[in-house]
Amino acid sequence: MVESRVQTTNIFRRRDGRWAMVHHHGSPIMT
């Protein structure tokens, strides 16, 4: 089994009274 790690960024914005994800990014973490 290969193990990996990912760093993520999620940006949310409130639209019409609800939270919506407007951006998602994931990058591998090199150790």
JSON list of N, CA and C in Angstrom, two decimals:
[
{"chain": "A", "resi": 1, "resn": "MET", "atom": "N", "xyz": [0.84, -1.17, 0.00]},
{"chain": "A", "resi": 1, "resn": "MET", "atom": "CA", "xyz": [0.00, 0.00, 0.00]},
{"chain": "A", "resi": 1, "resn": "MET", "atom": "C", "xyz": [0.89, 1.24, 0.00]},
{"chain": "A", "resi": 2, "resn": "VAL", "atom": "N", "xyz": [0.52, 2.22, -0.79]},
{"chain": "A", "resi": 2, "resn": "VAL", "atom": "CA", "xyz": [1.25, 3.48, -0.87]},
{"chain": "A", "resi": 2, "resn": "VAL", "atom": "C", "xyz": [0.51, 4.52, -0.05]},
{"chain": "A", "resi": 3, "resn": "GLU", "atom": "N", "xyz": [1.26, 5.22, 0.78]},
{"chain": "A", "resi": 3, "resn": "GLU", "atom": "CA", "xyz": [0.67, 6.27, 1.60]},
{"chain": "A", "resi": 3, "resn": "GLU", "atom": "C", "xyz": [1.03, 7.62, 1.00]},
{"chain": "A", "resi": 4, "resn": "SER", "atom": "N", "xyz": [0.09, 8.53, 0.98]},
{"chain": "A", "resi": 4, "resn": "SER", "atom": "CA", "xyz": [0.35, 9.88, 0.48]},
{"chain": "A", "resi": 4, "resn": "SER", "atom": "C", "xyz": [-0.40, 10.89, 1.33]},
{"chain": "A", "resi": 5, "resn": "ARG", "atom": "N", "xyz": [0.06, 12.12, 1.26]},
{"chain": "A", "resi": 5, "resn": "ARG", "atom": "CA", "xyz": [-0.58, 13.20, 2.00]},
{"chain": "A", "resi": 5, "resn": "ARG", "atom": "C", "xyz": [-0.92, 14.32, 1.02]},
{"chain": "A", "resi": 6, "resn": "VAL", "atom": "N", "xyz": [-2.03, 15.00, 1.30]},
{"chain": "A", "resi": 6, "resn": "VAL", "atom": "CA", "xyz": [-2.49, 16.08, 0.43]},
{"chain": "A", "resi": 6, "resn": "VAL", "atom": "C", "xyz": [-2.83, 17.29, 1.29]},
{"chain": "A", "resi": 7, "resn": "GLN", "atom": "N", "xyz": [-2.40, 18.45, 0.84]},
{"chain": "A", "resi": 7, "resn": "GLN", "atom": "CA", "xyz": [-2.79, 19.70, 1.47]},
{"chain": "A", "resi": 7, "resn": "GLN", "atom": "C", "xyz": [-3.92, 20.28, 0.65]},
{"chain": "A", "resi": 8, "resn": "THR", "atom": "N", "xyz": [-5.00, 20.70, 1.31]},
{"chain": "A", "resi": 8, "resn": "THR", "atom": "CA", "xyz": [-6.15, 21.21, 0.56]},
{"chain": "A", "resi": 8, "resn": "THR", "atom": "C", "xyz": [-6.52, 22.62, 1.00]},
{"chain": "A", "resi": 9, "resn": "THR", "atom": "N", "xyz": [-7.11, 23.34, 0.08]},
{"chain": "A", "resi": 9, "resn": "THR", "atom": "CA", "xyz": [-7.68, 24.66, 0.35]},
{"chain": "A", "resi": 9, "resn": "THR", "atom": "C", "xyz": [-9.10, 24.66, -0.19]},
{"chain": "A", "resi": 10, "resn": "ASN", "atom": "N", "xyz": [-10.04, 25.03, 0.66]},
{"chain": "A", "resi": 10, "resn": "ASN", "atom": "CA", "xyz": [-11.45, 25.15, 0.26]},
{"chain": "A", "resi": 10, "resn": "ASN", "atom": "C", "xyz": [-11.91, 26.55, 0.60]},
{"chain": "A", "resi": 11, "resn": "ILE", "atom": "N", "xyz": [-12.54, 27.22, -0.35]},
{"chain": "A", "resi": 11, "resn": "ILE", "atom": "CA", "xyz": [-13.07, 28.56, -0.12]},
{"chain": "A", "resi": 11, "resn": "ILE", "atom": "C", "xyz": [-14.58, 28.51, -0.31]},
{"chain": "A", "resi": 12, "resn": "PHE", "atom": "N", "xyz": [-15.29, 29.03, 0.69]},
{"chain": "A", "resi": 12, "resn": "PHE", "atom": "CA", "xyz": [-16.75, 29.03, 0.67]},
{"chain": "A", "resi": 12, "resn": "PHE", "atom": "C", "xyz": [-17.26, 30.46, 0.64]},
{"chain": "A", "resi": 13, "resn": "ARG", "atom": "N", "xyz": [-18.42, 30.63, 0.03]},
{"chain": "A", "resi": 13, "resn": "ARG", "atom": "CA", "xyz": [-19.09, 31.93, -0.01]},
{"chain": "A", "resi": 13, "resn": "ARG", "atom": "C", "xyz": [-20.57, 31.70, 0.30]},
{"chain": "A", "resi": 14, "resn": "ARG", "atom": "N", "xyz": [-21.13, 32.64, 1.04]},
{"chain": "A", "resi": 14, "resn": "ARG", "atom": "CA", "xyz": [-22.55, 32.53, 1.38]},
{"chain": "A", "resi": 14, "resn": "ARG", "atom": "C", "xyz": [-23.37, 33.08, 0.22]},
{"chain": "A", "resi": 15, "resn": "ARG", "atom": "N", "xyz": [-24.26, 32.25, -0.31]},
{"chain": "A", "resi": 15, "resn": "ARG", "atom": "CA", "xyz": [-25.12, 32.64, -1.43]},
{"chain": "A", "resi": 15, "resn": "ARG", "atom": "C", "xyz": [-26.56, 32.27, -1.10]},
{"chain": "A", "resi": 16, "resn": "ASP", "atom": "N", "xyz": [-27.43, 33.25, -1.17]},
{"chain": "A", "resi": 16, "resn": "ASP", "atom": "CA", "xyz": [-28.86, 33.02, -0.92]},
{"chain": "A", "resi": 16, "resn": "ASP", "atom": "C", "xyz": [-29.10, 32.30, 0.40]},
{"chain": "A", "resi": 17, "resn": "GLY", "atom": "N", "xyz": [-28.34, 32.68, 1.44]},
{"chain": "A", "resi": 17, "resn": "GLY", "atom": "CA", "xyz": [-28.53, 32.10, 2.76]},
{"chain": "A", "resi": 17, "resn": "GLY", "atom": "C", "xyz": [-27.92, 30.72, 2.94]},
{"chain": "A", "resi": 18, "resn": "ARG", "atom": "N", "xyz": [-27.18, 30.22, 1.95]},
{"chain": "A", "resi": 18, "resn": "ARG", "atom": "CA", "xyz": [-26.56, 28.90, 2.04]},
{"chain": "A", "resi": 18, "resn": "ARG", "atom": "C", "xyz": [-25.08, 29.02, 1.72]},
{"chain": "A", "resi": 19, "resn": "TRP", "atom": "N", "xyz": [-24.27, 28.14, 2.29]},
{"chain": "A", "resi": 19, "resn": "TRP", "atom": "CA", "xyz": [-22.84, 28.12, 2.01]},
{"chain": "A", "resi": 19, "resn": "TRP", "atom": "C", "xyz": [-22.59, 27.30, 0.75]},
{"chain": "A", "resi": 20, "resn": "ALA", "atom": "N", "xyz": [-21.78, 27.85, -0.15]},
{"chain": "A", "resi": 20, "resn": "ALA", "atom": "CA", "xyz": [-21.42, 27.16, -1.39]},
{"chain": "A", "resi": 20, "resn": "ALA", "atom": "C", "xyz": [-19.90, 27.17, -1.53]},
{"chain": "A", "resi": 21, "resn": "MET", "atom": "N", "xyz": [-19.34, 26.02, -1.91]},
{"chain": "A", "resi": 21, "resn": "MET", "atom": "CA", "xyz": [-17.90, 25.96, -2.16]},
{"chain": "A", "resi": 21, "resn": "MET", "atom": "C", "xyz": [-17.64, 26.59, -3.52]},
{"chain": "A", "resi": 22, "resn": "VAL", "atom": "N", "xyz": [-16.79, 27.62, -3.55]},
{"chain": "A", "resi": 22, "resn": "VAL", "atom": "CA", "xyz": [-16.51, 28.32, -4.80]},
{"chain": "A", "resi": 22, "resn": "VAL", "atom": "C", "xyz": [-15.12, 27.99, -5.33]},
{"chain": "A", "resi": 23, "resn": "HIS", "atom": "N", "xyz": [-14.27, 27.35, -4.49]},
{"chain": "A", "resi": 23, "resn": "HIS", "atom": "CA", "xyz": [-12.93, 26.97, -4.95]},
{"chain": "A", "resi": 23, "resn": "HIS", "atom": "C", "xyz": [-12.45, 25.79, -4.12]},
{"chain": "A", "resi": 24, "resn": "HIS", "atom": "N", "xyz": [-11.84, 24.81, -4.79]},
{"chain": "A", "resi": 24, "resn": "HIS", "atom": "CA", "xyz": [-11.20, 23.68, -4.11]},
{"chain": "A", "resi": 24, "resn": "HIS", "atom": "C", "xyz": [-9.88, 23.41, -4.80]},
{"chain": "A", "resi": 25, "resn": "HIS", "atom": "N", "xyz": [-8.83, 23.24, -4.01]},
{"chain": "A", "resi": 25, "resn": "HIS", "atom": "CA", "xyz": [-7.51, 22.94, -4.58]},
{"chain": "A", "resi": 25, "resn": "HIS", "atom": "C", "xyz": [-6.83, 21.92, -3.68]},
{"chain": "A", "resi": 26, "resn": "GLY", "atom": "N", "xyz": [-6.20, 20.94, -4.27]},
{"chain": "A", "resi": 26, "resn": "GLY", "atom": "CA", "xyz": [-5.43, 19.95, -3.52]},
{"chain": "A", "resi": 26, "resn": "GLY", "atom": "C", "xyz": [-4.05, 19.79, -4.14]},
{"chain": "A", "resi": 27, "resn": "SER", "atom": "N", "xyz": [-3.03, 19.74, -3.29]},
{"chain": "A", "resi": 27, "resn": "SER", "atom": "CA", "xyz": [-1.65, 19.56, -3.75]},
{"chain": "A", "resi": 27, "resn": "SER", "atom": "C", "xyz": [-0.99, 18.46, -2.93]},
{"chain": "A", "resi": 28, "resn": "PRO", "atom": "N", "xyz": [-0.21, 17.61, -3.57]},
{"chain": "A", "resi": 28, "resn": "PRO", "atom": "CA", "xyz": [0.51, 16.58, -2.81]},
{"chain": "A", "resi": 28, "resn": "PRO", "atom": "C", "xyz": [1.58, 17.22, -1.94]},
{"chain": "A", "resi": 29, "resn": "ILE", "atom": "N", "xyz": [1.80, 16.65, -0.77]},
{"chain": "A", "resi": 29, "resn": "ILE", "atom": "CA", "xyz": [2.86, 17.09, 0.13]},
{"chain": "A", "resi": 29, "resn": "ILE", "atom": "C", "xyz": [4.03, 16.15, -0.06]},
{"chain": "A", "resi": 30, "resn": "MET", "atom": "N", "xyz": [5.15, 16.69, -0.49]},
{"chain": "A", "resi": 30, "resn": "MET", "atom": "CA", "xyz": [6.35, 15.88, -0.69]},
{"chain": "A", "resi": 30, "resn": "MET", "atom": "C", "xyz": [7.13, 15.83, 0.62]},
{"chain": "A", "resi": 31, "resn": "THR", "atom": "N", "xyz": [7.36, 14.63, 1.12]},
{"chain": "A", "resi": 31, "resn": "THR", "atom": "CA", "xyz": [8.10, 14.51, 2.39]},
{"chain": "A", "resi": 31, "resn": "THR", "atom": "C", "xyz": [9.45, 13.89, 2.17]}
]
